[in-house]
PDB file of C-alpha atoms in Angstrom:
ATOM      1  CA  UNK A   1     -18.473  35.252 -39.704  1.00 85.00           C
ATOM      2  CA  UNK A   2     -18.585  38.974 -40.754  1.00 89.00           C
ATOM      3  CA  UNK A   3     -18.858  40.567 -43.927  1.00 89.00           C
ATOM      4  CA  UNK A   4     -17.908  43.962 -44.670  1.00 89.00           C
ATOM      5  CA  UNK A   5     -22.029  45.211 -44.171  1.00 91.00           C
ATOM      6  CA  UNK A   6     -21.884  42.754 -40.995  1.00 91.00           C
ATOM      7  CA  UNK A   7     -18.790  45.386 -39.757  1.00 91.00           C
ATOM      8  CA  UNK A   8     -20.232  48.202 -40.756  1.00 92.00           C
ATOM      9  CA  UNK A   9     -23.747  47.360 -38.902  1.00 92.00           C
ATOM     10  CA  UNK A  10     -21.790  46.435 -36.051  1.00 91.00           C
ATOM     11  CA  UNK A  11     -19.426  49.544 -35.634  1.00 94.00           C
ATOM     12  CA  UNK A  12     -21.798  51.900 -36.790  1.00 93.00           C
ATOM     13  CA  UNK A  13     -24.053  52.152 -33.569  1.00 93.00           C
ATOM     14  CA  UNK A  14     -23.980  54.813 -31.716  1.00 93.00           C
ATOM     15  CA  UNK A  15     -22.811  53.862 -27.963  1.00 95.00           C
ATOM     16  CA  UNK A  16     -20.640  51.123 -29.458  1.00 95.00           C
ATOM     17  CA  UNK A  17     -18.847  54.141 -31.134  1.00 96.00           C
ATOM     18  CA  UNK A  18     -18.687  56.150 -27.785  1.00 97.00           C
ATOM     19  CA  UNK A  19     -17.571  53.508 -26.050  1.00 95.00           C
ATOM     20  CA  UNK A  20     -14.582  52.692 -28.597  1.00 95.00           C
ATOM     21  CA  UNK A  21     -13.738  56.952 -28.206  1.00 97.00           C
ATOM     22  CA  UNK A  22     -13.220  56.219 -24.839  1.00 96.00           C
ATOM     23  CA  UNK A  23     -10.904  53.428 -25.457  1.00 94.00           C
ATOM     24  CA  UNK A  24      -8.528  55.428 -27.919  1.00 96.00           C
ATOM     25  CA  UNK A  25      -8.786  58.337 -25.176  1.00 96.00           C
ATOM     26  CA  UNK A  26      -7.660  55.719 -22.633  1.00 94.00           C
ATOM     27  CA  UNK A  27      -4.701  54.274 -24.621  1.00 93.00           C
ATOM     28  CA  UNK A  28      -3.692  57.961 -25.310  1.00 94.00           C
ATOM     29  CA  UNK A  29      -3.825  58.833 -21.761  1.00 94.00           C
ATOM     30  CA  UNK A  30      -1.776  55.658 -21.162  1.00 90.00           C
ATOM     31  CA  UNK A  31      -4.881  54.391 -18.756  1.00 87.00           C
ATOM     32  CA  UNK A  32      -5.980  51.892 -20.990  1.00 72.00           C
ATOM     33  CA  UNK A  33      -4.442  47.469 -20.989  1.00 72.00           C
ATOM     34  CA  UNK A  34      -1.423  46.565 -20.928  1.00 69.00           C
ATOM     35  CA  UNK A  35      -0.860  44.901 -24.100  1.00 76.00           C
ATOM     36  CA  UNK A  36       1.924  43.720 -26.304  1.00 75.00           C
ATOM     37  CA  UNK A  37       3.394  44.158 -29.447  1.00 77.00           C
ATOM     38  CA  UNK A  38       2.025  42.548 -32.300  1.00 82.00           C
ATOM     39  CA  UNK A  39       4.247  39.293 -33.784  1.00 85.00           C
ATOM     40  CA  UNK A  40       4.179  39.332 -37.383  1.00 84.00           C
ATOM     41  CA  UNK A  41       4.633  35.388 -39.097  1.00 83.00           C
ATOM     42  CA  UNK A  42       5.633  34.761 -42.641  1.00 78.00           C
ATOM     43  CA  UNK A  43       4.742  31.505 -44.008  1.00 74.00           C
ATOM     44  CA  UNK A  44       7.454  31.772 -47.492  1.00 75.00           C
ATOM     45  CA  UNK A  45       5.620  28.048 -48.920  1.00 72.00           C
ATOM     46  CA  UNK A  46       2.630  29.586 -49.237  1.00 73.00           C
ATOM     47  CA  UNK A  47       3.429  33.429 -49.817  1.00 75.00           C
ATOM     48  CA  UNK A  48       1.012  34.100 -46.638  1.00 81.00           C
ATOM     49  CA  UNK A  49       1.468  36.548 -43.599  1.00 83.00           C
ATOM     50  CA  UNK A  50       0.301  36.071 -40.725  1.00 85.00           C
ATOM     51  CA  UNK A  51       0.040  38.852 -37.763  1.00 86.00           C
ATOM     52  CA  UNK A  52      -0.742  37.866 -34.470  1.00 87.00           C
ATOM     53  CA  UNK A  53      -1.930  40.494 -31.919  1.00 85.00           C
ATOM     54  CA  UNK A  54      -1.681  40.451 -28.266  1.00 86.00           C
ATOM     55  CA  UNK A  55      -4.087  39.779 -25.646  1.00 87.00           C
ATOM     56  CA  UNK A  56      -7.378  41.748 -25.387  1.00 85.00           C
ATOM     57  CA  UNK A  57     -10.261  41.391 -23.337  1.00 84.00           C
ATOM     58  CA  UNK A  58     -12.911  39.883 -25.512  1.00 81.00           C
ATOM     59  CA  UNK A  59     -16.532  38.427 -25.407  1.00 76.00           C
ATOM     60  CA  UNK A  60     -16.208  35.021 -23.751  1.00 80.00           C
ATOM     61  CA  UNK A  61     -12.586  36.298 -21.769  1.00 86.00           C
ATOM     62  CA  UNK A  62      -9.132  37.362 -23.081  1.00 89.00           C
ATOM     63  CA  UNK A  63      -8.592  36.796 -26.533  1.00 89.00           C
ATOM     64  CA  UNK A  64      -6.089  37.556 -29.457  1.00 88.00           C
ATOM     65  CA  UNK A  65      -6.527  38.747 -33.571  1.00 88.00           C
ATOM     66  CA  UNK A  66      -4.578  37.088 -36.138  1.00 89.00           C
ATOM     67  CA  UNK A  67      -4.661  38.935 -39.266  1.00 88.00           C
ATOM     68  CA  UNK A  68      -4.062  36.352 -42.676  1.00 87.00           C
ATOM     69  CA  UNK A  69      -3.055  38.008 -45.440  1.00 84.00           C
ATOM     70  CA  UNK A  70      -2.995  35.851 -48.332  1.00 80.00           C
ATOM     71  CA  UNK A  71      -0.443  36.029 -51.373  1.00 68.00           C
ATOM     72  CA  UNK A  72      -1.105  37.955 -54.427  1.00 63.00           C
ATOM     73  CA  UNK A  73      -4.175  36.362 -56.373  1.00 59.00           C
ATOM     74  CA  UNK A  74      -5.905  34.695 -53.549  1.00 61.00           C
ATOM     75  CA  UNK A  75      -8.706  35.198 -51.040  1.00 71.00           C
ATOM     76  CA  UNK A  76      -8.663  38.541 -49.506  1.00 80.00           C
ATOM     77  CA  UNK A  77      -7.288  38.899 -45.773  1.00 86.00           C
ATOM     78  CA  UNK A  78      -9.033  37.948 -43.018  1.00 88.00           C
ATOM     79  CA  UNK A  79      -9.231  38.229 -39.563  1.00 89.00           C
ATOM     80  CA  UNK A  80      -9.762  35.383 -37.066  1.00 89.00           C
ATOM     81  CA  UNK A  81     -10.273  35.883 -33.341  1.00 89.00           C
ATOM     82  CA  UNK A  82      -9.147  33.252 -30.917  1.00 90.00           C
ATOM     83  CA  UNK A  83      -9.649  32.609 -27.821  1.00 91.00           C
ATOM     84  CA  UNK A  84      -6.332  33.318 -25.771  1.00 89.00           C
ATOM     85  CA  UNK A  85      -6.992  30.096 -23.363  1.00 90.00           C
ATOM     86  CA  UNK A  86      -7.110  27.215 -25.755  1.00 89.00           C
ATOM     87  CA  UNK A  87      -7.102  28.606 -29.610  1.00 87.00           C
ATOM     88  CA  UNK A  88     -10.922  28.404 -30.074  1.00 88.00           C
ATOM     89  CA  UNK A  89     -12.243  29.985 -33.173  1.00 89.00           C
ATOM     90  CA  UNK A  90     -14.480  32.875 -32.150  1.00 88.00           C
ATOM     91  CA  UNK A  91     -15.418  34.860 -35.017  1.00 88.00           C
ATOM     92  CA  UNK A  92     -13.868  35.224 -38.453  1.00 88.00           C
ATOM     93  CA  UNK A  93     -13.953  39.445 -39.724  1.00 88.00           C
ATOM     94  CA  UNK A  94     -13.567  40.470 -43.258  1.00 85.00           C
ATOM     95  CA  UNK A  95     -10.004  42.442 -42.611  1.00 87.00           C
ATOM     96  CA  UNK A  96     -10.904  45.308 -45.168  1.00 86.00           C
ATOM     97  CA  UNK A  97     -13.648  47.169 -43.665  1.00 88.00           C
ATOM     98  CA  UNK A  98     -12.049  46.286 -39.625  1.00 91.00           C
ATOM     99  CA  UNK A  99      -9.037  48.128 -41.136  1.00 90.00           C
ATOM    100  CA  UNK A 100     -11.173  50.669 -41.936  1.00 92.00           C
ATOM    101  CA  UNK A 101     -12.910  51.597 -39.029  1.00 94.00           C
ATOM    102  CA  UNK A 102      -9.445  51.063 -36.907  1.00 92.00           C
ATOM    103  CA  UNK A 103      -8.161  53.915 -38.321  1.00 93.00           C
ATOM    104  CA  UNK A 104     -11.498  55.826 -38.720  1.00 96.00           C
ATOM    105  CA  UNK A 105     -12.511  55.717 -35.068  1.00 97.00           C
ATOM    106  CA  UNK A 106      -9.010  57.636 -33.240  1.00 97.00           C
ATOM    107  CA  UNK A 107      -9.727  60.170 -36.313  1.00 97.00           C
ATOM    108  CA  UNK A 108     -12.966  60.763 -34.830  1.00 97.00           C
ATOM    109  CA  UNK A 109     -12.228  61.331 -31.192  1.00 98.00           C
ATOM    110  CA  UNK A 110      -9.590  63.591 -33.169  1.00 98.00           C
ATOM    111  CA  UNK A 111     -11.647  65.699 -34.538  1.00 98.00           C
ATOM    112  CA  UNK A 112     -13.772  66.616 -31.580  1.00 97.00           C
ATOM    113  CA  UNK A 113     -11.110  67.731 -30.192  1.00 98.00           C
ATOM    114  CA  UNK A 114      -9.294  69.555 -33.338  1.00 98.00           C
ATOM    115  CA  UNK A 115     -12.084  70.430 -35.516  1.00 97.00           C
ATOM    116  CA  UNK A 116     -13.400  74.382 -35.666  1.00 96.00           C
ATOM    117  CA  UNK A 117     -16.427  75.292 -33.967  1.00 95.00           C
ATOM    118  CA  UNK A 118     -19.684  73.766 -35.308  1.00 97.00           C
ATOM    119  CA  UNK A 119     -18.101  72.044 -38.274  1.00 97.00           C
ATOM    120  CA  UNK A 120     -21.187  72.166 -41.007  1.00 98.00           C
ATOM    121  CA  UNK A 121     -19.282  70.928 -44.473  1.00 98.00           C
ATOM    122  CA  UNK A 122     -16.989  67.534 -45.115  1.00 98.00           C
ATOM    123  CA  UNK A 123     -14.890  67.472 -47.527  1.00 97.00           C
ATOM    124  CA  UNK A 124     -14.099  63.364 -48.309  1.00 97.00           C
ATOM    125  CA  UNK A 125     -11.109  62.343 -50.343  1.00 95.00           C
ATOM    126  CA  UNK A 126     -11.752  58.819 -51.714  1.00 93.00           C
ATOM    127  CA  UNK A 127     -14.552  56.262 -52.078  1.00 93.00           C
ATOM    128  CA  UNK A 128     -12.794  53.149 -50.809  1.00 91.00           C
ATOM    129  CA  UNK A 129     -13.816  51.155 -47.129  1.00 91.00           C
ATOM    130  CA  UNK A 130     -11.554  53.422 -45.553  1.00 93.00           C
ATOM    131  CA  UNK A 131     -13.623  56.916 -46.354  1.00 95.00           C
ATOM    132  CA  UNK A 132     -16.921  54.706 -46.006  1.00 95.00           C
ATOM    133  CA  UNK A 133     -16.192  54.372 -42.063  1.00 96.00           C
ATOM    134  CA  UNK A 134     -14.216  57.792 -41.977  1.00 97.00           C
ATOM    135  CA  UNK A 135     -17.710  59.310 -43.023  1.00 97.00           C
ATOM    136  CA  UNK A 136     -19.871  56.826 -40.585  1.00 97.00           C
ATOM    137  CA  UNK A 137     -17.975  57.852 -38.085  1.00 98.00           C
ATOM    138  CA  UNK A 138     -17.206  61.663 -38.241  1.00 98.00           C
ATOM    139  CA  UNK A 139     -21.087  61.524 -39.171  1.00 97.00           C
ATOM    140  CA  UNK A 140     -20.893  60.291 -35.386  1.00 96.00           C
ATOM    141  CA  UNK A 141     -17.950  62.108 -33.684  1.00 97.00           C
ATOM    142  CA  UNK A 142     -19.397  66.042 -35.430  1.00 97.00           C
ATOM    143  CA  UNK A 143     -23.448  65.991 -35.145  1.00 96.00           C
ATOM    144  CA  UNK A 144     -23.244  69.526 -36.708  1.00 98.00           C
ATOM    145  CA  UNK A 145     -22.352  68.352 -40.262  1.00 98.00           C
ATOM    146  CA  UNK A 146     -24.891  68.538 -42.733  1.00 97.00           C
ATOM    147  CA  UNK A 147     -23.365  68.647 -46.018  1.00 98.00           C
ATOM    148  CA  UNK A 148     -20.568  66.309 -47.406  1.00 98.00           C
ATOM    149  CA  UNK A 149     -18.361  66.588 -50.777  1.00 98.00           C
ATOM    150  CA  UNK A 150     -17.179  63.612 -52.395  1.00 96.00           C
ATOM    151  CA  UNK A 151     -13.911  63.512 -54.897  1.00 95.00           C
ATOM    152  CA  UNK A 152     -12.724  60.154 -56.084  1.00 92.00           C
ATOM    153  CA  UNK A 153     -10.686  59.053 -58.770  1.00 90.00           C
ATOM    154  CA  UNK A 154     -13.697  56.899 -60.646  1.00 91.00           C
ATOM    155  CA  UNK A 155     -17.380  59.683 -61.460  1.00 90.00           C
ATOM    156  CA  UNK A 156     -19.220  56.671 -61.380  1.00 93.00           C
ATOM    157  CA  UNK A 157     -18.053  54.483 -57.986  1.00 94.00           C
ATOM    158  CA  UNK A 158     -17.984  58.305 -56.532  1.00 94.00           C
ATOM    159  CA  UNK A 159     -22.050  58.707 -57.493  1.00 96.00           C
ATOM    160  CA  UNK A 160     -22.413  55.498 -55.947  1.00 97.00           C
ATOM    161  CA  UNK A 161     -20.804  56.055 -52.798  1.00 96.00           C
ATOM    162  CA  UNK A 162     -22.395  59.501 -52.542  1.00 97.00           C
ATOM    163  CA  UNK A 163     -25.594  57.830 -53.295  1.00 97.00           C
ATOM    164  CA  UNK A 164     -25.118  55.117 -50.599  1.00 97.00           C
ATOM    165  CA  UNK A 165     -23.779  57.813 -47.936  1.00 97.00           C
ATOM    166  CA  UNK A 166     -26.970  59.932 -48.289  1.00 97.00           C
ATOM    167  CA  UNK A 167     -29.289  56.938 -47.693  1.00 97.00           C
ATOM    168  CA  UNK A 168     -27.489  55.875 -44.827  1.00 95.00           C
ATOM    169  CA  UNK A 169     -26.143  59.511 -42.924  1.00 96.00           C
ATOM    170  CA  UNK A 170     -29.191  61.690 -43.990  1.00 96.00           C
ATOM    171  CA  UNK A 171     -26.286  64.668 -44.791  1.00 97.00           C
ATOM    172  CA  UNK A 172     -26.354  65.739 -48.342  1.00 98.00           C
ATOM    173  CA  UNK A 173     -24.051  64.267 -49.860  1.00 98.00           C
ATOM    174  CA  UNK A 174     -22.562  65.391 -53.697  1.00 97.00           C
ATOM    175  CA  UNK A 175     -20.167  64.746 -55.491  1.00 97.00           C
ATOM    176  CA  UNK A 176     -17.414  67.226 -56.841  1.00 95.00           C
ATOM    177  CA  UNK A 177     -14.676  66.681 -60.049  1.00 91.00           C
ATOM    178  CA  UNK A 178     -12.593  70.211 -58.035  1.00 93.00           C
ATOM    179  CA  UNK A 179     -10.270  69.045 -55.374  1.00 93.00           C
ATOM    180  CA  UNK A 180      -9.164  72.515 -54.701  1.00 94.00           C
ATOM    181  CA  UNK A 181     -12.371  74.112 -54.679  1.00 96.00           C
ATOM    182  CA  UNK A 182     -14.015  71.225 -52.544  1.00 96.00           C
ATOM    183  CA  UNK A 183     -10.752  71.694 -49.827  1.00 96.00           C
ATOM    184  CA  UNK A 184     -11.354  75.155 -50.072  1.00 96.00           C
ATOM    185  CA  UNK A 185     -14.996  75.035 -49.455  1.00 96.00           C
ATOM    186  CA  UNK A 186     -14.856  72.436 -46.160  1.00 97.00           C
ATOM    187  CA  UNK A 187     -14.344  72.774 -42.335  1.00 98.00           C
ATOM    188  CA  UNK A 188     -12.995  69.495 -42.201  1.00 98.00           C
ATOM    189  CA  UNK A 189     -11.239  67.643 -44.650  1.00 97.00           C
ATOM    190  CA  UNK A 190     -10.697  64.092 -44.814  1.00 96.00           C
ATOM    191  CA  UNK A 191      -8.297  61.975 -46.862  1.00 95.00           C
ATOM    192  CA  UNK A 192      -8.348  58.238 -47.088  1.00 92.00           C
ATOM    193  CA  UNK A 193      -6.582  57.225 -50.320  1.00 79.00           C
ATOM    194  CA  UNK A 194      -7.348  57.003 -54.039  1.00 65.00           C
ATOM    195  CA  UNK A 195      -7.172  60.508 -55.070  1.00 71.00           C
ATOM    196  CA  UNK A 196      -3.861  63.512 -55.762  1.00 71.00           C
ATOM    197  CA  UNK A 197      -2.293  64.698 -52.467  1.00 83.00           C
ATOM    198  CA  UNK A 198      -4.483  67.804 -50.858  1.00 90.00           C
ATOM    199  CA  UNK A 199      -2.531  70.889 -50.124  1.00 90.00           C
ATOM    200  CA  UNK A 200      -3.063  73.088 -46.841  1.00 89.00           C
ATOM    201  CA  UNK A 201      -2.857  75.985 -48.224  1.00 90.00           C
ATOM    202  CA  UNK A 202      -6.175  75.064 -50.557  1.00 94.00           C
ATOM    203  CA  UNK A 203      -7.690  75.061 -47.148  1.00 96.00           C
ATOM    204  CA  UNK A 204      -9.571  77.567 -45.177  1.00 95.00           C
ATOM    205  CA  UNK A 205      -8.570  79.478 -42.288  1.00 95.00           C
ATOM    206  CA  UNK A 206      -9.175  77.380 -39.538  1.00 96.00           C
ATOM    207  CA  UNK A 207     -10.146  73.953 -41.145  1.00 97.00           C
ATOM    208  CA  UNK A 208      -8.764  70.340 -39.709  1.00 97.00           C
ATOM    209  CA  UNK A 209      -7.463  67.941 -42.302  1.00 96.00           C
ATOM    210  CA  UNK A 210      -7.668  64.457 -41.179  1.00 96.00           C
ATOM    211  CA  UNK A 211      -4.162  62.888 -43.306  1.00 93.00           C
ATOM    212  CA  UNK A 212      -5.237  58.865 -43.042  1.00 89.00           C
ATOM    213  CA  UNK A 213      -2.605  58.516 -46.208  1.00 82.00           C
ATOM    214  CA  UNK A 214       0.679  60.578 -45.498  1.00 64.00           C
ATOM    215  CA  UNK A 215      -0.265  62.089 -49.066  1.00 59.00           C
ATOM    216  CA  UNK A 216      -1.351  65.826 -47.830  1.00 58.00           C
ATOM    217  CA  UNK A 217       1.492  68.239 -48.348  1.00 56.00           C
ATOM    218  CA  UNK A 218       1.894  71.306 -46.886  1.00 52.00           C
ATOM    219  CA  UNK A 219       4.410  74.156 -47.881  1.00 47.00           C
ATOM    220  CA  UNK A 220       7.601  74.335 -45.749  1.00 44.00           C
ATOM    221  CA  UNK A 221       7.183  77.530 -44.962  1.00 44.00           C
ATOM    222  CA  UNK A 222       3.704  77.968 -43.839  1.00 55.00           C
ATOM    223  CA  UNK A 223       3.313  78.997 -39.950  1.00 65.00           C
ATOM    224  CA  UNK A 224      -0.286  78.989 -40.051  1.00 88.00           C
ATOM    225  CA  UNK A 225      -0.201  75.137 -39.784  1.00 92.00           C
ATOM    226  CA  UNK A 226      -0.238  73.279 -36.420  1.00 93.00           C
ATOM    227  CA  UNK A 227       0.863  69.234 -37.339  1.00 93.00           C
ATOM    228  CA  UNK A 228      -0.811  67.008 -35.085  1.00 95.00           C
ATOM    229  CA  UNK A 229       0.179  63.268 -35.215  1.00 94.00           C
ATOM    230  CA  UNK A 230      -1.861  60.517 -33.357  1.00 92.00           C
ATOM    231  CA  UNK A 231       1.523  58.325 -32.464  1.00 84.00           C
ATOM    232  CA  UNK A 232       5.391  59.537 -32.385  1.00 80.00           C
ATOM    233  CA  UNK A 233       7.095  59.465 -36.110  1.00 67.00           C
ATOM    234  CA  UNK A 234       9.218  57.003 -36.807  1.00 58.00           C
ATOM    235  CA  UNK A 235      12.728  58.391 -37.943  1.00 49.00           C
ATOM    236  CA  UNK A 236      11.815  61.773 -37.436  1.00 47.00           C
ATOM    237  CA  UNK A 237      15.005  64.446 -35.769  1.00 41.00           C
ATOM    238  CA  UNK A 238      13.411  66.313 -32.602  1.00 41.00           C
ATOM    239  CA  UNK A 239      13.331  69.963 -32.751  1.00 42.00           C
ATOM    240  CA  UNK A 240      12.517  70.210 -36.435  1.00 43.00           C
ATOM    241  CA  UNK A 241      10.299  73.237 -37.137  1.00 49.00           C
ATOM    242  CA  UNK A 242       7.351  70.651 -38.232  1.00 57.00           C
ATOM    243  CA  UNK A 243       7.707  68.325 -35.379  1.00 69.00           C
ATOM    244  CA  UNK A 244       4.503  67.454 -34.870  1.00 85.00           C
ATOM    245  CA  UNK A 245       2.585  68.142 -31.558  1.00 93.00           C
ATOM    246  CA  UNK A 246       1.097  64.425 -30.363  1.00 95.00           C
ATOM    247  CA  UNK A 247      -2.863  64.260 -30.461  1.00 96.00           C
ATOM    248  CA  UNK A 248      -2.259  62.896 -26.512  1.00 96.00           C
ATOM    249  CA  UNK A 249      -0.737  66.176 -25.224  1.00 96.00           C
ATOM    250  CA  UNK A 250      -4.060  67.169 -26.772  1.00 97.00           C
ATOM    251  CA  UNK A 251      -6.539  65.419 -24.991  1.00 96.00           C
ATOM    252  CA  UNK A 252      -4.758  65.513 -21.903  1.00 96.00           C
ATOM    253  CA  UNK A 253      -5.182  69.576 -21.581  1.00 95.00           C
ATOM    254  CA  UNK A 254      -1.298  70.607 -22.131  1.00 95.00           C
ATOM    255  CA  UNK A 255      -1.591  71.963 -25.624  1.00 95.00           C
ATOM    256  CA  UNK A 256      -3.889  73.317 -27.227  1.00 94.00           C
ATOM    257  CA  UNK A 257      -4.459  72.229 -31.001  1.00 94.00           C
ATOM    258  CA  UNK A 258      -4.423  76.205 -32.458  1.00 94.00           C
ATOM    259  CA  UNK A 259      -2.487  79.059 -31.784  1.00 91.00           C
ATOM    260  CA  UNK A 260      -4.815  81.434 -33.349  1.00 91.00           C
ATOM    261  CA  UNK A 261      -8.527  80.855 -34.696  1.00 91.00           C
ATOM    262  CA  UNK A 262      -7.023  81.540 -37.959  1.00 93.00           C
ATOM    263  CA  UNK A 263      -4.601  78.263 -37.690  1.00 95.00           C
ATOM    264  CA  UNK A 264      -5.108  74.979 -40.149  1.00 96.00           C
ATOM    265  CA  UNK A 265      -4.894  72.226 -38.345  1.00 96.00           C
ATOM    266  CA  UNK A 266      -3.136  68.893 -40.398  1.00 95.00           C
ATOM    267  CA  UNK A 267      -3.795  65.959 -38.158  1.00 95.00           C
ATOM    268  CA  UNK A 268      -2.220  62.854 -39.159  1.00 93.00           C
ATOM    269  CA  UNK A 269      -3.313  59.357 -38.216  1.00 91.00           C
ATOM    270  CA  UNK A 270      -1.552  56.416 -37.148  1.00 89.00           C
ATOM    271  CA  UNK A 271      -1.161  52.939 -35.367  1.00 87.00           C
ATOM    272  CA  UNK A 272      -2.021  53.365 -31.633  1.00 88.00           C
ATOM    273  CA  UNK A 273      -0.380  50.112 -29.907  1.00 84.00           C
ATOM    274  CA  UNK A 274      -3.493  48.039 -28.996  1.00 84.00           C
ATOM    275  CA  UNK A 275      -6.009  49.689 -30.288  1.00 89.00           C
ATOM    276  CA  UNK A 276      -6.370  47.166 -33.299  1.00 87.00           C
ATOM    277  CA  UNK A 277      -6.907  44.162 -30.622  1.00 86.00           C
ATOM    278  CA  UNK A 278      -9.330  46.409 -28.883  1.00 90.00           C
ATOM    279  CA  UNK A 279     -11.313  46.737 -31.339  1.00 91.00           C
ATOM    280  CA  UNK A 280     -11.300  43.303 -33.465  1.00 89.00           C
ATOM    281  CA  UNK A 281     -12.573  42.147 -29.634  1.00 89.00           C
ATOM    282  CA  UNK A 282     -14.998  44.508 -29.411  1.00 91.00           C
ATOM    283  CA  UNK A 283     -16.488  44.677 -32.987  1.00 91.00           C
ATOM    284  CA  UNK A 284     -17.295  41.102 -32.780  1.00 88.00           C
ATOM    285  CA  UNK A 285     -18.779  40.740 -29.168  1.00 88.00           C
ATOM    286  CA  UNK A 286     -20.956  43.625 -29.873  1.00 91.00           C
ATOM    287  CA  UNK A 287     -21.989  41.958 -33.419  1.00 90.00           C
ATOM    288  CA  UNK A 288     -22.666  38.760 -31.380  1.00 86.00           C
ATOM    289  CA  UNK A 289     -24.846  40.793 -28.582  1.00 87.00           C
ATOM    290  CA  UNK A 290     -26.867  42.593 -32.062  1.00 88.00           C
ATOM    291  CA  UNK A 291     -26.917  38.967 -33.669  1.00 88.00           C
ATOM    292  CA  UNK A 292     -25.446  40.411 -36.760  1.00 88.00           C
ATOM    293  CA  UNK A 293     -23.409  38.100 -38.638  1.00 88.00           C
ATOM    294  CA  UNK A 294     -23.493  34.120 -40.224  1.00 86.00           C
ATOM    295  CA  UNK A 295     -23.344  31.561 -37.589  1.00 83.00           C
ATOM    296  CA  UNK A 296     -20.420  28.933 -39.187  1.00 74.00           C
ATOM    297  CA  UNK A 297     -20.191  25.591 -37.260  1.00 68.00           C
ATOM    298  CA  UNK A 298     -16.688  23.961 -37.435  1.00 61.00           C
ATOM    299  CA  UNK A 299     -16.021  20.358 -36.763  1.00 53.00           C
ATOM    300  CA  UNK A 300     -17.105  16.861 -37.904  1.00 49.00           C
ATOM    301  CA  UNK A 301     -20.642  17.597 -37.890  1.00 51.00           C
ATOM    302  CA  UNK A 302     -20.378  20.717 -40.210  1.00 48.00           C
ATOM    303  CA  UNK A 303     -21.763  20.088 -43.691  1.00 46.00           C
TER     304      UNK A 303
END
């Protein structure tokens, strides 16, 4: 069984994190699995939903995530990995802090390839799990950042989290009450929920802001912004003037992410189709090979 720490000691590690770059870059590229679609389950007696993934390769052979997510006013959601040949219980994952680095890690690979040239100042937008693994891992994916500003909703859970991401990055981290100013001030920007929508045009000339909210707005008609989405939109009319260029065409060498040196670049993140499998499988066999994590035994024997 892992906790949220258990996740975060597992995932943050640094050729565990390479290798899970490579597997986004892979599913971009369309080299990686061939997996299916996820099957979600509602269970109406008991106000539960369950969402089964497909078929990964796991630890002890293919395996599949089912994500619980309990009603309002119960446990938080979990997620249990099974083994795909006969249902055995492999692992149980706090779902929280997995969500979080699912969508953290395809922001990193992102921003090695979108970010300006030696990145030195982050500008963080929240204090939940999801900015606590967006700042592990861009603390990961950009080696030239040294110096990180913090805006949250809450002064005090933003001190602590700014307190907590010094001890465990080494950057210098602070925290700052002026979202403009901070936006202004950063090479990258990174928003992860809890906090006003940031603007583009607070941002400097040539800064990447990772979007993990949909909340960032830009102004309609700004052409010094380059939109970069890591899937397709969903409902979106082809040909629009903001139709965003796909992080894929990106990586694969047949755009490039600015015009100019002077363009913003808005990236926004997404669900990649089997990246969460991926890396529920991975996360846990690598937590398994680091012995991180509380051994539960299951059966008539258990106390």
């Amino acid at each position: 069984m892992l906790t949220s720490e258990d996740v975060d000691d597992a995932f943050d590690d640094e050729a565990f994190m390479e290798d899970r770059f490579s597997d986004v870059q892979r599913l971009l590229l369309g080299h990686g699995p061939a997996l299916g679609p996820e099957t979600l389950v509602l269970l109406p007696a008991t106000r539960c939903r369950l969402t089964v993934g497909p078929h990964a390769p796991g630890p002890f052979g293919r395996c599949f995530a089912v994500r619980l997510d309990p009603g309002v006013d119960q446990s938080a959601p979990c997620v249990e990995l099974l083994l795909a040949d006969d249902g055995s219980l492999l692992g149980l994952v706090d779902a929280g802090a997995l969500d979080g680095w699912r969508s953290a890690i395809p922001s990193g690979l992102a921003a090695r390839y979108l970010a300006p040239p030696v990145p030195s100042m982050l500008g963080l937008f929240g204090t939940g799990e999801p900015a606590w693994s967006c700042l592990l891992v861009l603390h990961r994916a950009l080696p030239s950042l040294s110096e990180v500003h913090v805006v949250g909703r809450e002064p005090g859970r933003a001190r602590d989290f700014a307190d907590a991401a010094a001890l465990r990055t080494g950057l210098r981290v602070r925290v700052s009450e002026d979202a403009r100013t901070t936006a202004g001030g950063a090479d990258v920007v990174a928003t992860t929920g809890g906090h006003p929508p940031v603007r583009t045009e607070w941002l400097t000339a040539g800064a990447l802001l990772i979007d993990q909210t949909a909340t960032a707005a830009h102004v309609a008609t700004d052409s010094d912004v380059r939109h970069v989405s890591l899937a397709p939109p969903y409902g979106g009319s082809a040909g629009t003037r903001h139709e965003p260029l796909l992080l894929a065409e990106i990586v694969a060498g047949r755009a490039l992410p600015r015009r100019t040196g002077s363009d913003i670049v808005h990236y926004q993140g997404g669900e990649l189709a089997g990246w969460g499998a991926i890396a529920a499988a991975a996360g846990l066999g690598h937590a398994w090979q680091r012995d991180v994590g509380i051994p539960v035994r299951l059966g008539r024997g258990s106390p």
